[in-house]
Tab-separated table of C-alpha atoms in Angstrom:
chain	number	residue	atom	x	y	z
A	1051	MET	CA	36.437	-147.358	-25.189
A	1052	ARG	CA	37.263	-143.981	-25.583
A	1053	LYS	CA	34.822	-141.575	-24.376
A	1054	GLY	CA	34.137	-138.524	-26.608
A	1055	ILE	CA	32.756	-134.593	-25.397
A	1056	TYR	CA	29.673	-132.884	-26.726
A	1057	ILE	CA	31.014	-130.630	-28.944
A	1058	LEU	CA	28.245	-127.583	-29.064
A	1059	PRO	CA	28.296	-127.423	-24.956
A	1060	SER	CA	31.669	-127.383	-24.825
A	1061	LEU	CA	32.108	-124.637	-28.003
A	1062	CYS	CA	30.113	-122.688	-26.197
A	1063	THR	CA	31.926	-122.717	-22.708
A	1064	THR	CA	35.299	-122.435	-24.718
A	1065	GLY	CA	33.239	-119.040	-26.156
A	1066	ASN	CA	32.941	-117.967	-22.635
A	1067	ALA	CA	36.753	-118.788	-21.539
A	1068	VAL	CA	37.802	-116.827	-24.523
A	1069	CYS	CA	35.637	-113.804	-23.507
A	1070	GLY	CA	37.245	-114.191	-19.845
A	1071	PHE	CA	40.916	-114.276	-21.140
A	1072	TYR	CA	39.906	-111.309	-23.654
A	1073	SER	CA	38.919	-108.878	-20.343
A	1074	ILE	CA	41.894	-109.745	-18.816
A	1075	ILE	CA	44.069	-108.989	-21.676
A	1076	SER	CA	42.169	-106.041	-21.826
A	1077	VAL	CA	42.166	-104.826	-18.580
A	1078	MET	CA	46.456	-104.920	-18.638
A	1079	ASN	CA	46.333	-103.169	-21.538
A	1080	GLY	CA	44.319	-100.492	-20.098
A	1081	VAL	CA	46.504	-100.423	-17.057
A	1082	MET	CA	49.856	-100.256	-19.298
A	1083	ILE	CA	48.277	-97.372	-21.704
A	1084	HIS	CA	46.853	-95.353	-18.419
A	1085	SER	CA	50.102	-95.378	-16.924
A	1086	GLU	CA	51.189	-93.730	-20.750
A	1087	GLY	CA	48.780	-91.065	-19.685
A	1088	ASP	CA	46.264	-91.603	-21.982
A	1089	VAL	CA	43.097	-92.182	-19.743
A	1090	GLU	CA	40.484	-92.288	-23.110
A	1091	LYS	CA	42.223	-95.060	-24.336
A	1092	SER	CA	42.614	-97.181	-20.887
A	1093	GLN	CA	38.789	-96.155	-20.265
A	1094	GLN	CA	38.002	-98.045	-23.563
A	1095	ALA	CA	40.052	-101.227	-22.542
A	1096	PHE	CA	38.368	-100.940	-19.489
A	1097	LEU	CA	34.850	-100.804	-20.697
A	1098	ALA	CA	36.000	-103.440	-23.532
A	1099	ALA	CA	36.764	-105.930	-20.690
A	1100	ALA	CA	33.243	-105.231	-18.826
A	1101	TYR	CA	31.735	-106.321	-22.528
A	1102	ALA	CA	33.745	-109.519	-22.508
A	1103	ILE	CA	32.336	-110.364	-19.324
A	1104	MET	CA	28.769	-109.790	-20.299
A	1105	LEU	CA	29.146	-111.771	-23.416
A	1106	GLY	CA	30.909	-114.597	-21.350
A	1107	ILE	CA	27.918	-114.613	-19.526
A	1108	ILE	CA	25.669	-115.044	-22.411
A	1109	PHE	CA	27.775	-118.228	-23.854
A	1110	ASP	CA	27.418	-119.535	-20.450
A	1111	GLY	CA	23.598	-119.255	-20.776
A	1112	ILE	CA	23.856	-120.736	-23.885
A	1113	ASP	CA	25.797	-123.850	-23.072
A	1114	GLY	CA	23.792	-124.889	-20.216
A	1115	ARG	CA	20.585	-124.713	-21.806
A	1116	ILE	CA	22.018	-126.574	-25.153
A	1117	ALA	CA	23.497	-129.260	-22.788
A	1118	ARG	CA	19.986	-129.658	-21.366
A	1119	MET	CA	18.115	-129.697	-24.190
A	1120	THR	CA	19.920	-132.128	-26.303
A	1121	LYS	CA	20.246	-133.929	-22.847
A	1122	SER	CA	24.287	-134.166	-23.617
A	1123	THR	CA	24.866	-133.089	-19.922
A	1124	SER	CA	28.177	-134.734	-18.585
A	1125	ARG	CA	30.754	-134.515	-15.422
A	1126	PHE	CA	33.254	-133.247	-18.022
A	1127	GLY	CA	30.931	-130.492	-19.424
A	1128	LEU	CA	30.113	-129.598	-15.819
A	1129	GLU	CA	33.680	-129.589	-14.544
A	1130	PHE	CA	34.752	-127.422	-17.559
A	1131	ASP	CA	31.869	-124.942	-17.420
A	1132	SER	CA	33.128	-124.224	-13.925
A	1133	LEU	CA	37.320	-123.390	-14.901
A	1134	ALA	CA	35.821	-121.126	-17.509
A	1135	ASP	CA	33.654	-119.321	-14.878
A	1136	LEU	CA	36.329	-119.228	-12.910
A	1137	ILE	CA	38.679	-117.343	-15.281
A	1138	SER	CA	35.597	-114.914	-16.792
A	1139	PHE	CA	33.193	-114.320	-13.468
A	1140	GLY	CA	35.907	-114.931	-10.948
A	1141	LEU	CA	39.800	-113.723	-12.382
A	1142	ALA	CA	38.584	-111.398	-14.922
A	1143	PRO	CA	36.048	-109.133	-12.784
A	1144	GLY	CA	38.300	-109.845	-9.905
A	1145	LEU	CA	41.100	-107.755	-11.961
A	1146	LEU	CA	38.700	-105.273	-13.504
A	1147	VAL	CA	37.301	-104.137	-10.625
A	1148	TYR	CA	40.770	-103.558	-8.626
A	1149	SER	CA	42.555	-102.079	-11.705
A	1150	TRP	CA	39.398	-99.762	-12.273
A	1151	ALA	CA	39.192	-98.435	-8.907
A	1152	LEU	CA	40.746	-100.656	-5.815
A	1153	ARG	CA	44.322	-99.709	-6.157
A	1154	PRO	CA	44.351	-96.478	-4.246
A	1155	TYR	CA	43.355	-98.294	-1.344
A	1156	GLY	CA	46.348	-101.156	-1.346
A	1157	LYS	CA	46.072	-104.104	0.576
A	1158	ILE	CA	42.486	-103.342	1.457
A	1159	GLY	CA	42.090	-103.255	-2.491
A	1160	TRP	CA	43.691	-106.301	-3.553
A	1161	LEU	CA	42.484	-108.292	-0.583
A	1162	ALA	CA	38.868	-107.241	-2.012
A	1163	ALA	CA	39.356	-108.384	-5.407
A	1164	PHE	CA	40.890	-111.516	-4.449
A	1165	LEU	CA	38.099	-112.617	-1.585
A	1166	PHE	CA	36.005	-111.735	-4.726
A	1167	VAL	CA	38.115	-114.446	-6.835
A	1168	ILE	CA	38.401	-116.988	-3.569
A	1169	CYS	CA	34.580	-116.660	-3.018
A	1170	GLY	CA	33.614	-117.445	-6.386
A	1171	ALA	CA	35.752	-120.433	-6.521
A	1172	LEU	CA	33.956	-121.504	-3.515
A	1173	ARG	CA	31.066	-120.828	-4.896
A	1174	LEU	CA	31.495	-123.041	-7.859
A	1175	ALA	CA	33.027	-125.883	-5.988
A	1176	ARG	CA	30.028	-125.801	-3.688
A	1177	PHE	CA	27.768	-125.981	-6.888
A	1178	ASN	CA	29.430	-128.716	-8.180
A	1179	THR	CA	28.962	-130.978	-4.966
A	1180	GLN	CA	25.175	-130.083	-4.627
A	1181	SER	CA	23.312	-133.708	-5.251
A	1182	SER	CA	20.383	-131.428	-7.120
A	1183	GLY	CA	23.351	-130.147	-9.519
A	1184	GLY	CA	21.752	-126.756	-9.050
A	1185	GLU	CA	18.246	-127.421	-10.598
A	1186	GLY	CA	15.827	-126.651	-8.242
A	1187	LYS	CA	13.858	-123.514	-7.651
A	1188	TYR	CA	16.574	-121.729	-5.988
A	1189	PHE	CA	20.539	-121.487	-6.123
A	1190	THR	CA	22.138	-121.542	-2.473
A	1191	GLY	CA	24.196	-118.441	-2.600
A	1192	LEU	CA	24.702	-115.428	-5.243
A	1193	PRO	CA	25.553	-117.176	-8.452
A	1194	ILE	CA	28.716	-115.874	-9.847
A	1195	PRO	CA	27.970	-115.367	-13.281
A	1196	ALA	CA	25.491	-112.502	-11.481
A	1197	ALA	CA	28.176	-111.320	-8.729
A	1198	ALA	CA	30.215	-110.700	-12.113
A	1199	GLY	CA	27.594	-109.164	-13.817
A	1200	VAL	CA	26.920	-106.456	-11.124
A	1201	ILE	CA	30.451	-105.419	-11.080
A	1202	ALA	CA	30.499	-105.524	-15.428
A	1203	THR	CA	27.560	-103.351	-15.759
A	1204	LEU	CA	28.667	-101.036	-12.930
A	1205	ILE	CA	31.533	-100.115	-15.023
A	1206	ILE	CA	29.956	-100.227	-17.916
A	1207	PHE	CA	26.802	-97.954	-16.995
A	1208	TYR	CA	29.358	-95.666	-15.404
A	1209	PHE	CA	31.389	-95.023	-18.175
A	1210	ASN	CA	28.403	-94.381	-20.421
A	1211	TYR	CA	26.562	-92.267	-17.978
A	1212	TRP	CA	29.652	-90.779	-15.789
A	1213	GLU	CA	27.941	-87.594	-15.694
A	1214	SER	CA	25.432	-89.108	-13.476
A	1215	PHE	CA	28.399	-90.173	-11.466
A	1216	VAL	CA	29.194	-87.108	-10.028
A	1217	GLY	CA	28.775	-87.746	-6.489
A	1218	PHE	CA	29.996	-91.355	-7.179
A	1219	LEU	CA	33.017	-90.013	-8.418
A	1220	ARG	CA	34.481	-88.619	-4.861
A	1221	TYR	CA	34.019	-91.872	-3.266
A	1222	ARG	CA	33.836	-94.781	-5.810
A	1223	ALA	CA	37.107	-96.392	-4.291
A	1224	ILE	CA	35.320	-96.924	-0.932
A	1225	THR	CA	32.076	-97.541	-2.778
A	1226	THR	CA	33.267	-100.600	-4.700
A	1227	VAL	CA	35.226	-101.968	-2.309
A	1228	ILE	CA	31.732	-102.314	-0.378
A	1229	ILE	CA	30.209	-103.848	-2.847
A	1230	VAL	CA	32.877	-106.344	-3.541
A	1231	TYR	CA	32.692	-107.503	0.150
A	1232	VAL	CA	28.997	-107.687	-0.203
A	1233	LEU	CA	29.369	-109.845	-3.189
A	1234	ALA	CA	32.060	-111.861	-2.069
A	1235	PHE	CA	30.098	-112.732	0.869
A	1236	LEU	CA	26.827	-113.442	-0.857
A	1237	MET	CA	28.243	-115.889	-3.119
A	1238	VAL	CA	29.124	-118.033	-0.463
A	1239	SER	CA	26.276	-117.452	2.013
A	1240	THR	CA	23.360	-119.514	1.997
A	1241	VAL	CA	21.161	-116.829	1.135
A	1242	LYS	CA	18.336	-118.254	-2.031
A	1243	PHE	CA	18.454	-116.569	-5.288
A	1244	ARG	CA	16.035	-117.564	-7.596
A	1245	SER	CA	16.970	-119.816	-10.616
A	1246	PHE	CA	15.205	-119.632	-13.820
A	1247	LYS	CA	16.814	-122.723	-15.407
A	1248	LYS	CA	13.448	-124.503	-15.394
A	1249	PHE	CA	11.789	-121.617	-17.295
A	1250	ASP	CA	10.609	-123.385	-20.533
A	1251	ILE	CA	10.090	-120.903	-23.483
A	1252	LYS	CA	7.909	-123.305	-25.244
A	1253	LYS	CA	5.188	-123.906	-22.498
A	1254	ARG	CA	2.098	-121.660	-22.347
A	1255	LYS	CA	2.956	-118.387	-20.367
A	1256	PRO	CA	0.108	-115.755	-19.212
A	1257	PHE	CA	-0.433	-112.819	-21.691
A	1258	ASN	CA	1.205	-110.330	-18.849
A	1259	THR	CA	4.574	-112.669	-18.514
A	1260	VAL	CA	4.665	-112.467	-22.656
A	1261	LEU	CA	3.920	-108.590	-22.189
A	1262	GLY	CA	6.390	-108.000	-19.765
A	1263	LEU	CA	9.286	-110.087	-21.547
A	1264	ILE	CA	8.309	-108.069	-24.628
A	1265	LEU	CA	8.496	-104.861	-22.802
A	1266	ILE	CA	11.849	-105.823	-21.276
A	1267	ILE	CA	13.518	-106.620	-24.767
A	1268	LEU	CA	12.602	-103.546	-25.718
A	1269	ILE	CA	13.817	-101.513	-23.433
A	1270	ILE	CA	17.039	-103.524	-23.925
A	1271	ILE	CA	17.606	-102.969	-27.387
A	1272	MET	CA	16.662	-99.122	-26.874
A	1273	LYS	CA	18.628	-98.499	-23.470
A	1274	PRO	CA	21.283	-101.869	-23.305
A	1275	GLN	CA	23.594	-99.972	-20.692
A	1276	ILE	CA	20.621	-98.934	-18.297
A	1277	MET	CA	18.563	-102.147	-18.898
A	1278	VAL	CA	21.270	-104.787	-17.982
A	1279	PHE	CA	22.639	-102.386	-14.858
A	1280	LEU	CA	18.815	-102.635	-13.648
A	1281	ILE	CA	18.394	-106.387	-14.475
A	1282	PHE	CA	21.333	-108.001	-12.676
A	1283	TRP	CA	21.514	-105.208	-9.946
A	1284	GLY	CA	17.930	-105.890	-9.038
A	1285	TYR	CA	18.339	-109.622	-9.282
A	1286	THR	CA	21.154	-109.335	-6.777
A	1287	LEU	CA	19.243	-106.854	-4.625
A	1288	PHE	CA	15.670	-108.596	-4.674
A	1289	GLY	CA	17.309	-111.697	-4.418
A	1290	ALA	CA	18.878	-110.939	-0.957
A	1291	VAL	CA	16.221	-109.257	0.560
A	1292	GLU	CA	13.967	-112.340	-0.471
A	1293	GLY	CA	16.811	-114.784	0.476
A	1294	VAL	CA	16.803	-113.214	3.770
A	1295	TYR	CA	13.303	-112.842	4.397
A	1296	LEU	CA	13.022	-117.143	3.295
A	1297	LEU	CA	16.003	-117.562	5.969
A	1298	VAL	CA	14.270	-115.453	8.610
A	1299	LYS	CA	10.699	-117.439	8.139
A	1300	LYS	CA	12.645	-120.507	8.085
A	1301	LEU	CA	14.139	-120.042	11.488
A	1302	THR	CA	10.891	-119.160	12.956
A	1303	SER	CA	8.208	-121.512	11.553
A	1304	PRO	CA	9.740	-124.175	13.842
A	1305	ARG	CA	8.745	-122.460	16.770
A	1306	ILE	CA	5.347	-121.686	15.644
A	1307	GLU	CA	4.998	-125.253	14.181
A	1308	GLN	CA	6.022	-126.596	17.939
A	1309	GLU	CA	3.177	-124.235	19.504
A	1310	LYS	CA	0.618	-125.610	17.280
A	1311	ARG	CA	1.584	-129.007	17.866
A	1312	LYS	CA	1.626	-128.958	21.593
A	1313	PRO	CA	-1.707	-130.779	23.505
A	1314	ILE	CA	-4.533	-128.864	23.552
A	1315	PHE	CA	-5.456	-129.242	26.934
A	1316	ARG	CA	-1.963	-127.962	27.892
A	1317	ARG	CA	-2.359	-124.674	25.891
A	1318	ARG	CA	-5.943	-124.650	27.367
A	1319	LYS	CA	-4.179	-124.883	31.070
A	1320	LYS	CA	-1.654	-122.004	29.834
A	1321	ASP	CA	-4.341	-120.171	28.717
A	1322	MET	CA	-6.889	-120.070	31.992
A	1323	TYR	CA	-3.331	-119.594	34.165
A	1324	ASP	CA	-2.814	-116.595	32.037
A	1325	LYS	CA	-6.665	-115.434	32.556
A	1326	GLY	CA	-6.219	-116.198	36.333
A	1327	GLU	CA	-2.932	-113.683	36.486
A	1328	ASN	CA	-5.111	-110.912	34.540
A	1329	GLN	CA	-7.831	-110.923	36.818
A	1330	ASN	CA	-5.489	-110.819	39.867
A	1331	PHE	CA	-4.330	-107.406	38.739
């Protein structure tokens, strides 16, 4: 008996892949136009590529949520989603950031872009082999859509508010190289980043949470370029700091627990010995 595939989630995943492919085409067009001397049109092409990545992120969020709501998750959908993610959030942002800022650095530049792509692929492979399927409270490593969003929102923010980037213009290439290397490292790291997959909009929420969501939506409508930039960069920075804190806490907690589990008479004996030494001095 032939097995079918779930249409609605697969259509959203296909939309994600289309966005990634369009982003790659836009980058190629931007490079070609820039070589002809039309800088303004090349910038528009790069901007279109960044927006396509952001649209792909929306499709990627929709397909998984639809699959969970309709109970239509499958191994096929997981693998198809990962392949689409590699196109939209690996190849597309890697090519975009290289063409936009990393080319002046030659080998260092294309190695940074390649590292971003390969670390994204490794991140997806690890996600697919995790027993939990990424359904827990935390992700292990920075999710590849978030890493792609950091790059895309940086370019969107740059082209819309380039007047504020006077200092960044001078060091754009080296700053972007560092950002790409850090993102690549975070994707394959064991740092924990929060997952919002279990956020159920149908359940009752505290008034402050609802008010905060409404405020975020209003700001996105008024200043979308600024808000999406803050969301992706804030998520990455907060996640990195929180992840390092949890990692340090995990490494230090066994010592504390071990100290607590010591027999009481041993601890008292040690305390008496310490007091005796202090009295001798």
